[in-house]
Tab-separated table of C-alpha atoms in Angstrom:
chain	number	residue	atom	x	y	z
Y	6	MET	CA	5.567	20.137	4.392
Y	7	ILE	CA	5.584	17.356	1.808
Y	8	PRO	CA	6.657	13.875	3.017
Y	9	LEU	CA	10.073	12.672	1.867
Y	10	SER	CA	11.154	9.187	0.818
Y	11	VAL	CA	14.322	7.561	-0.519
Y	12	LEU	CA	15.091	5.781	-3.786
Y	13	ASP	CA	18.335	3.822	-3.490
Y	14	LEU	CA	20.356	2.262	-6.321
Y	15	SER	CA	23.109	0.875	-4.045
Y	16	VAL	CA	25.563	2.975	-6.038
Y	17	VAL	CA	29.014	1.525	-6.654
Y	18	THR	CA	31.887	4.020	-6.727
Y	19	THR	CA	35.520	3.682	-7.752
Y	20	GLY	CA	36.295	3.482	-4.037
Y	21	THR	CA	33.315	1.369	-2.903
Y	22	LYS	CA	32.977	-2.199	-4.120
Y	23	PRO	CA	29.513	-3.698	-4.726
Y	24	ALA	CA	29.412	-5.656	-1.452
Y	25	ALA	CA	30.195	-2.490	0.501
Y	26	ALA	CA	27.565	-0.573	-1.517
Y	27	LEU	CA	24.932	-3.078	-0.382
Y	28	ARG	CA	25.942	-2.646	3.242
Y	29	ASN	CA	25.856	1.129	2.754
Y	30	SER	CA	22.230	0.835	1.635
Y	31	ILE	CA	21.323	-0.888	4.889
Y	32	ASP	CA	23.201	1.769	6.854
Y	33	LEU	CA	21.487	4.596	4.967
Y	34	ALA	CA	18.080	3.035	5.603
Y	35	ARG	CA	18.770	2.947	9.337
Y	36	HIS	CA	19.864	6.585	9.134
Y	37	VAL	CA	16.774	7.935	7.348
Y	38	ASP	CA	14.462	5.762	9.469
Y	39	GLY	CA	15.479	7.975	12.367
Y	40	LEU	CA	15.011	11.219	10.439
Y	41	GLY	CA	11.336	10.933	9.587
Y	42	TYR	CA	11.483	9.694	5.983
Y	43	VAL	CA	8.390	7.640	5.222
Y	44	ARG	CA	9.469	5.206	2.504
Y	45	TYR	CA	12.611	3.461	1.233
Y	46	TRP	CA	12.615	1.870	-2.218
Y	47	LEU	CA	15.272	-0.269	-3.904
Y	48	ALA	CA	15.776	-0.411	-7.672
Y	49	GLU	CA	16.355	-3.401	-9.953
Y	50	HIS	CA	19.187	-3.139	-12.461
Y	51	HIS	CA	21.305	-5.849	-14.058
Y	52	ASN	CA	24.788	-5.951	-15.565
Y	53	LEU	CA	25.588	-2.384	-14.504
Y	54	ALA	CA	28.950	-1.783	-12.846
Y	55	SER	CA	27.482	1.284	-11.140
Y	56	VAL	CA	24.562	-0.492	-9.400
Y	57	ALA	CA	25.146	-3.254	-6.851
Y	58	SER	CA	21.634	-4.628	-6.328
Y	59	PRO	CA	19.803	-6.631	-9.019
Y	60	ALA	CA	17.321	-8.114	-6.493
Y	61	PRO	CA	15.211	-5.533	-4.623
Y	62	ASP	CA	13.153	-8.196	-2.842
Y	63	LEU	CA	16.263	-9.473	-1.060
Y	64	MET	CA	17.281	-5.971	-0.025
Y	65	ILE	CA	13.741	-5.159	1.129
Y	66	GLY	CA	13.847	-7.998	3.625
Y	67	GLN	CA	17.252	-6.965	4.941
Y	68	ILE	CA	16.257	-3.320	5.334
Y	69	ALA	CA	12.812	-3.938	6.814
Y	70	ALA	CA	14.473	-6.152	9.429
Y	71	VAL	CA	16.738	-3.357	10.714
Y	72	THR	CA	14.287	-0.428	10.538
Y	73	LYS	CA	11.119	0.338	12.486
Y	74	HIS	CA	9.086	3.025	10.761
Y	75	LEU	CA	9.883	3.054	7.035
Y	76	ARG	CA	7.709	1.455	4.411
Y	77	VAL	CA	10.170	-0.555	2.333
Y	78	GLY	CA	9.592	-1.510	-1.277
Y	79	SER	CA	10.753	-1.931	-4.841
Y	80	GLY	CA	11.373	0.977	-7.114
Y	81	GLY	CA	10.865	-1.222	-8.830
Y	82	VAL	CA	10.600	-4.860	-9.793
Y	83	MET	CA	11.000	-4.987	-13.569
Y	84	LEU	CA	8.003	-7.228	-14.194
Y	85	PRO	CA	8.988	-8.424	-17.715
Y	86	ASN	CA	12.028	-10.119	-16.127
Y	87	HIS	CA	9.992	-12.270	-13.738
Y	88	ALA	CA	7.206	-14.816	-13.677
Y	89	PRO	CA	4.230	-13.077	-11.986
Y	90	LEU	CA	3.748	-16.033	-9.618
Y	91	VAL	CA	7.302	-15.614	-8.314
Y	92	VAL	CA	6.708	-11.898	-7.698
Y	93	ALA	CA	3.435	-12.663	-5.918
Y	94	GLU	CA	5.044	-15.302	-3.686
Y	95	ARG	CA	8.036	-13.178	-2.712
Y	96	PHE	CA	6.058	-10.060	-1.895
Y	97	LYS	CA	3.407	-12.005	-0.014
Y	98	MET	CA	6.245	-13.437	2.066
Y	99	LEU	CA	7.642	-9.967	2.720
Y	100	GLU	CA	4.196	-8.662	3.664
Y	101	ALA	CA	3.699	-11.633	6.010
Y	102	LEU	CA	7.021	-10.963	7.725
Y	103	PHE	CA	6.640	-7.162	7.867
Y	104	PRO	CA	2.881	-6.505	7.773
Y	105	GLY	CA	1.835	-3.055	6.664
Y	106	ARG	CA	5.371	-1.954	5.745
Y	107	ILE	CA	5.941	-3.366	2.231
Y	108	ASP	CA	5.363	-1.756	-1.192
Y	109	LEU	CA	5.410	-3.500	-4.579
Y	110	GLY	CA	6.563	-1.027	-7.206
Y	111	LEU	CA	6.497	-2.344	-10.778
Y	112	GLY	CA	8.328	-1.181	-13.898
Y	113	ARG	CA	7.879	-2.232	-17.513
Y	114	ALA	CA	11.470	-1.651	-18.700
Y	115	PRO	CA	14.117	-4.401	-18.542
Y	116	GLY	CA	16.511	-2.384	-16.380
Y	117	THR	CA	19.447	-3.553	-18.453
Y	118	ASP	CA	20.791	-4.217	-21.951
Y	119	GLY	CA	19.292	-6.524	-24.575
Y	120	ALA	CA	21.594	-9.497	-24.053
Y	121	THR	CA	21.117	-9.459	-20.280
Y	122	ALA	CA	17.365	-9.094	-20.673
Y	123	TYR	CA	17.361	-12.179	-22.878
Y	124	ALA	CA	19.426	-14.109	-20.311
Y	125	LEU	CA	16.951	-13.112	-17.583
Y	126	ARG	CA	13.921	-14.190	-19.604
Y	127	SER	CA	15.230	-17.073	-21.709
Y	128	ARG	CA	13.523	-19.644	-19.462
Y	129	LEU	CA	10.283	-17.683	-19.181
Y	130	ASP	CA	7.319	-18.000	-21.517
Y	131	ARG	CA	8.354	-14.931	-23.467
Y	132	ARG	CA	6.018	-12.986	-25.723
Y	133	GLU	CA	6.968	-10.889	-28.696
Y	134	GLY	CA	6.969	-7.168	-27.944
Y	135	ASP	CA	5.811	-5.513	-24.732
Y	136	ASP	CA	3.972	-8.029	-22.515
Y	137	PHE	CA	3.854	-5.867	-19.377
Y	138	LEU	CA	0.059	-5.600	-19.368
Y	139	GLU	CA	-0.303	-9.360	-19.667
Y	140	ARG	CA	2.097	-9.945	-16.778
Y	141	LEU	CA	0.433	-7.274	-14.636
Y	142	HIS	CA	-2.958	-8.872	-15.254
Y	143	GLU	CA	-1.629	-12.280	-14.241
Y	144	LEU	CA	-0.030	-10.833	-11.097
Y	145	ILE	CA	-3.382	-9.322	-10.099
Y	146	LEU	CA	-5.125	-12.651	-10.733
Y	147	TRP	CA	-2.811	-14.387	-8.269
Y	148	GLU	CA	-4.332	-12.041	-5.684
Y	149	THR	CA	-7.975	-12.025	-6.795
Y	150	ARG	CA	-8.136	-15.714	-7.794
Y	151	GLU	CA	-10.389	-14.795	-10.739
Y	152	PHE	CA	-8.821	-17.093	-13.314
Y	153	PRO	CA	-11.382	-18.381	-15.834
Y	154	ALA	CA	-13.198	-21.611	-15.068
Y	155	GLY	CA	-11.077	-24.586	-16.023
Y	156	HIS	CA	-7.844	-22.595	-16.084
Y	157	PRO	CA	-4.910	-24.709	-14.814
Y	158	TYR	CA	-3.794	-21.900	-12.493
Y	159	ASN	CA	-6.958	-22.409	-10.444
Y	160	ASN	CA	-5.095	-25.323	-8.871
Y	161	VAL	CA	-2.046	-23.194	-7.986
Y	162	VAL	CA	-1.912	-21.030	-4.873
Y	163	ALA	CA	0.583	-18.229	-4.215
Y	164	MET	CA	1.813	-18.823	-0.693
Y	165	PRO	CA	1.470	-17.631	1.988
Y	166	ASP	CA	-2.223	-17.692	1.113
Y	167	ASP	CA	-3.366	-15.925	4.279
Y	168	THR	CA	-1.508	-12.734	3.295
Y	169	ARG	CA	-2.523	-10.165	0.703
Y	170	LEU	CA	-0.160	-8.622	-1.786
Y	171	PRO	CA	1.212	-5.304	-0.533
Y	172	PRO	CA	0.084	-2.080	-2.256
Y	173	ILE	CA	1.028	-2.022	-5.942
Y	174	TRP	CA	2.635	1.049	-7.498
Y	175	LEU	CA	3.297	1.589	-11.185
Y	176	LEU	CA	6.552	3.344	-12.046
Y	177	GLY	CA	7.074	5.385	-15.158
Y	178	SER	CA	8.987	8.028	-17.045
Y	179	SER	CA	6.316	8.793	-19.652
Y	180	ASP	CA	2.553	9.202	-19.879
Y	181	TYR	CA	2.012	5.449	-20.399
Y	182	SER	CA	2.307	4.413	-16.751
Y	183	SER	CA	0.449	7.483	-15.493
Y	184	GLU	CA	-2.504	6.585	-17.717
Y	185	LEU	CA	-2.385	2.909	-16.737
Y	186	ALA	CA	-2.037	3.636	-13.000
Y	187	ALA	CA	-5.046	5.954	-13.211
Y	188	GLN	CA	-7.144	3.387	-15.086
Y	189	VAL	CA	-6.453	0.483	-12.707
Y	190	GLY	CA	-6.531	2.642	-9.556
Y	191	MET	CA	-3.003	2.073	-8.282
Y	192	GLY	CA	-0.303	4.355	-6.907
Y	193	PHE	CA	2.019	6.077	-9.366
Y	194	ALA	CA	5.669	7.112	-9.139
Y	195	PHE	CA	7.271	9.292	-11.812
Y	196	ALA	CA	11.032	9.113	-12.457
Y	197	HIS	CA	11.896	12.766	-12.983
Y	198	HIS	CA	15.586	11.964	-12.399
Y	199	PHE	CA	15.933	10.373	-15.836
Y	200	ALA	CA	12.696	11.079	-17.691
Y	201	SER	CA	12.499	13.136	-20.849
Y	202	HIS	CA	8.711	13.367	-20.564
Y	203	ASP	CA	7.291	16.334	-18.646
Y	204	ALA	CA	6.755	15.405	-14.994
Y	205	ILE	CA	3.961	17.932	-14.510
Y	206	ASP	CA	1.974	16.488	-17.411
Y	207	ALA	CA	2.318	12.910	-16.141
Y	208	MET	CA	1.460	13.748	-12.541
Y	209	VAL	CA	-1.551	15.931	-13.358
Y	210	HIS	CA	-2.782	13.397	-15.922
Y	211	TYR	CA	-2.682	10.614	-13.325
Y	212	ARG	CA	-4.536	12.608	-10.695
Y	213	ASN	CA	-7.223	13.879	-13.082
Y	214	ARG	CA	-7.981	10.440	-14.554
Y	215	PHE	CA	-7.693	8.299	-11.445
Y	216	GLN	CA	-10.396	5.635	-11.038
Y	217	PRO	CA	-10.936	4.328	-7.475
Y	218	SER	CA	-10.381	0.580	-7.170
Y	219	VAL	CA	-9.922	-2.253	-4.692
Y	220	TRP	CA	-6.254	-1.284	-4.661
Y	221	ARG	CA	-6.641	2.388	-3.752
Y	222	ALA	CA	-9.593	4.666	-3.043
Y	223	SER	CA	-7.771	7.881	-3.964
Y	224	PRO	CA	-4.708	8.779	-6.054
Y	225	HIS	CA	-1.236	8.896	-4.557
Y	226	ALA	CA	1.530	10.287	-6.753
Y	227	ILE	CA	5.219	10.114	-5.893
Y	228	LEU	CA	7.738	12.338	-7.661
Y	229	ALA	CA	11.257	10.871	-7.713
Y	230	VAL	CA	13.980	13.524	-7.998
Y	231	ALA	CA	17.782	13.545	-7.909
Y	232	VAL	CA	19.181	15.849	-5.217
Y	233	ILE	CA	22.624	16.683	-3.862
Y	234	ALA	CA	22.552	18.879	-0.759
Y	235	ALA	CA	25.503	20.212	1.240
Y	236	ASP	CA	26.166	22.991	3.732
Y	237	THR	CA	26.883	25.470	0.940
Y	238	ASP	CA	26.061	25.818	-2.734
Y	239	GLU	CA	29.776	25.657	-3.551
Y	240	GLU	CA	30.279	22.357	-1.723
Y	241	ALA	CA	27.192	20.841	-3.320
Y	242	GLU	CA	28.413	21.852	-6.776
Y	243	ARG	CA	31.762	20.227	-6.048
Y	244	LEU	CA	30.054	16.994	-4.996
Y	245	ALA	CA	27.861	17.067	-8.097
Y	246	SER	CA	30.910	16.920	-10.364
Y	247	SER	CA	30.956	13.131	-9.823
Y	248	PHE	CA	27.375	12.928	-11.064
Y	249	ASP	CA	28.179	15.130	-14.062
Y	250	LEU	CA	31.014	12.911	-15.279
Y	251	ASN	CA	29.094	9.723	-14.556
Y	252	ARG	CA	26.066	10.944	-16.488
Y	253	LEU	CA	28.247	12.033	-19.386
Y	254	ARG	CA	29.713	8.541	-19.568
Y	255	ARG	CA	26.279	6.915	-19.312
Y	256	ASP	CA	25.112	8.937	-22.292
Y	257	ARG	CA	27.935	7.226	-24.202
Y	258	GLY	CA	26.880	3.797	-22.999
Y	259	GLN	CA	29.606	3.595	-20.332
Y	260	TYR	CA	27.947	2.452	-17.100
Y	261	LEU	CA	30.994	2.774	-14.891
Y	262	PRO	CA	31.259	3.120	-11.107
Y	263	LEU	CA	30.724	6.644	-9.814
Y	264	PRO	CA	34.025	8.559	-10.022
Y	265	SER	CA	35.532	10.570	-7.193
Y	266	VAL	CA	35.221	14.328	-7.029
Y	267	GLU	CA	38.956	14.611	-7.673
Y	268	GLU	CA	38.726	12.531	-10.844
Y	269	ALA	CA	35.751	14.501	-12.064
Y	270	MET	CA	37.345	17.870	-11.351
Y	271	ALA	CA	40.510	16.854	-13.227
Y	272	TYR	CA	38.646	15.560	-16.293
Y	273	PRO	CA	39.448	17.596	-19.467
Y	274	TYR	CA	35.917	18.458	-20.615
Y	275	THR	CA	35.340	19.719	-24.131
Y	276	ASP	CA	32.902	22.534	-24.827
Y	277	ALA	CA	30.413	20.002	-26.196
Y	278	GLU	CA	30.694	17.910	-23.035
Y	279	ARG	CA	30.110	20.932	-20.834
Y	280	THR	CA	26.995	21.726	-22.847
Y	281	SER	CA	25.774	18.162	-22.324
Y	282	ILE	CA	26.403	18.461	-18.580
Y	283	LEU	CA	24.362	21.648	-18.399
Y	284	ARG	CA	21.530	19.921	-20.228
Y	285	ASN	CA	21.615	16.976	-17.813
Y	286	ARG	CA	21.504	19.349	-14.847
Y	287	SER	CA	17.819	19.939	-15.571
Y	288	ARG	CA	17.248	16.590	-13.845
Y	289	LEU	CA	19.420	17.309	-10.803
Y	290	PHE	CA	18.798	19.694	-7.905
Y	291	VAL	CA	22.060	20.892	-6.338
Y	292	GLY	CA	22.841	23.317	-3.527
Y	293	SER	CA	22.443	24.157	0.126
Y	294	PRO	CA	19.166	23.013	1.714
Y	295	ALA	CA	17.620	26.433	1.142
Y	296	THR	CA	18.771	26.495	-2.489
Y	297	VAL	CA	17.512	22.971	-3.189
Y	298	GLN	CA	14.164	23.773	-1.619
Y	299	LYS	CA	13.862	26.933	-3.716
Y	300	LYS	CA	14.720	25.033	-6.921
Y	301	LEU	CA	12.264	22.237	-6.158
Y	302	GLN	CA	9.341	24.418	-5.135
Y	303	PRO	CA	8.061	25.356	-8.624
Y	304	LEU	CA	8.062	21.681	-9.666
Y	305	ILE	CA	6.325	20.634	-6.458
Y	306	TYR	CA	3.747	23.400	-6.820
Y	307	ALA	CA	2.965	22.535	-10.449
Y	308	SER	CA	2.991	18.727	-10.254
Y	309	LYS	CA	1.379	18.493	-6.795
Y	310	PRO	CA	2.987	15.228	-5.664
Y	311	ASP	CA	1.773	13.572	-2.479
Y	312	GLU	CA	5.355	12.625	-1.727
Y	313	LEU	CA	8.875	13.492	-2.860
Y	314	MET	CA	11.232	10.531	-3.326
Y	315	VAL	CA	14.892	11.551	-3.283
Y	316	ILE	CA	17.809	9.793	-4.922
Y	317	THR	CA	21.246	11.083	-3.935
Y	318	ALA	CA	24.322	9.654	-5.651
Y	319	VAL	CA	27.588	11.043	-4.309
Y	320	TYR	CA	31.004	9.463	-3.926
Y	321	ASP	CA	31.300	9.426	-0.129
Y	322	HIS	CA	28.741	7.448	1.881
Y	323	GLU	CA	28.869	9.698	4.963
Y	324	VAL	CA	28.383	12.728	2.724
Y	325	ARG	CA	25.331	11.056	1.207
Y	326	LYS	CA	23.882	10.498	4.688
Y	327	LYS	CA	24.495	14.150	5.501
Y	328	SER	CA	22.670	15.237	2.342
Y	329	TYR	CA	19.578	13.348	3.500
Y	330	SER	CA	19.942	14.835	6.989
Y	331	LEU	CA	20.076	18.364	5.590
Y	332	LEU	CA	16.979	17.744	3.469
Y	333	ALA	CA	15.098	16.317	6.445
Y	334	GLU	CA	15.798	19.459	8.420
Y	335	ALA	CA	14.948	21.779	5.521
Y	336	PHE	CA	11.613	20.059	4.884
Y	337	GLY	CA	10.727	19.910	8.559
Y	338	LEU	CA	10.640	16.139	8.920
Y	339	ARG	CA	9.937	14.782	12.374
Y	340	ALA	CA	11.498	11.581	13.585
Y	341	ALA	CA	8.984	8.862	14.301
Y	342	GLY	CA	8.460	8.112	17.973
């Protein structure tokens, strides 16, 4: 069976305030640590009422401290928002504190709106256009120490200097990151849960073009998917109504907390809105464990991921934990000893 991991957005609901959502993330991590999940990643988003955590590095430390077996990482750090030296220092610290358990996932999007992105970067040495490659190169140089002779950064050391950066993963929702991850020989994670690009194309492209490097000798591709599992198909569909309404609002630029099932069921959808919901369902796998497994299997077979990373956004925290429990059982996970 394919290994399972978790992608967590620390989802805020109309009944769960942001502080409680952060504590729920820690509780969920403890829960899946005992189920046999192999990895737990935290996202970076800013100025979104539906996402509580803008700082994955802080959450990584909290979660690694209360779990034993999970690799814990960022899914991801939005590199254009940060000075590469700061990223290097923070993740070296995490690796020093939790050796062999930290992942550094990097994204090239801002993870927010234009005004917030400007506020995040206004004190950085900003470049015009997309400077992700430049920042990635600098981040790597803080590890390799291969700055050109005479470069002022040769006199700067990313501490702790006796600790290597954790494994670097490139995140993407198009063919750009799959191509780049293959060229530089890093891990790759594809965001099927919101991508418009074909997941199979990106995953196969990465594997076929992978170049071994000092970072990784062989390719490792993670497929991130949105799943809602319940005891029955009917119950899962009911739970998914919150997702449907939330996604509909997001498509209109309304990033609101996740609504309750009752609110979603009572919403007066138009025919056009119902059509939009059906279209969005192509990115969500809903049903009993057997149904979800059956729906996922063709995608798994075609894209051949090394790992399936699951994001589950439902209104009730205990129900979310149960969804992960049901998936663990369906996919034959074994709790770590």
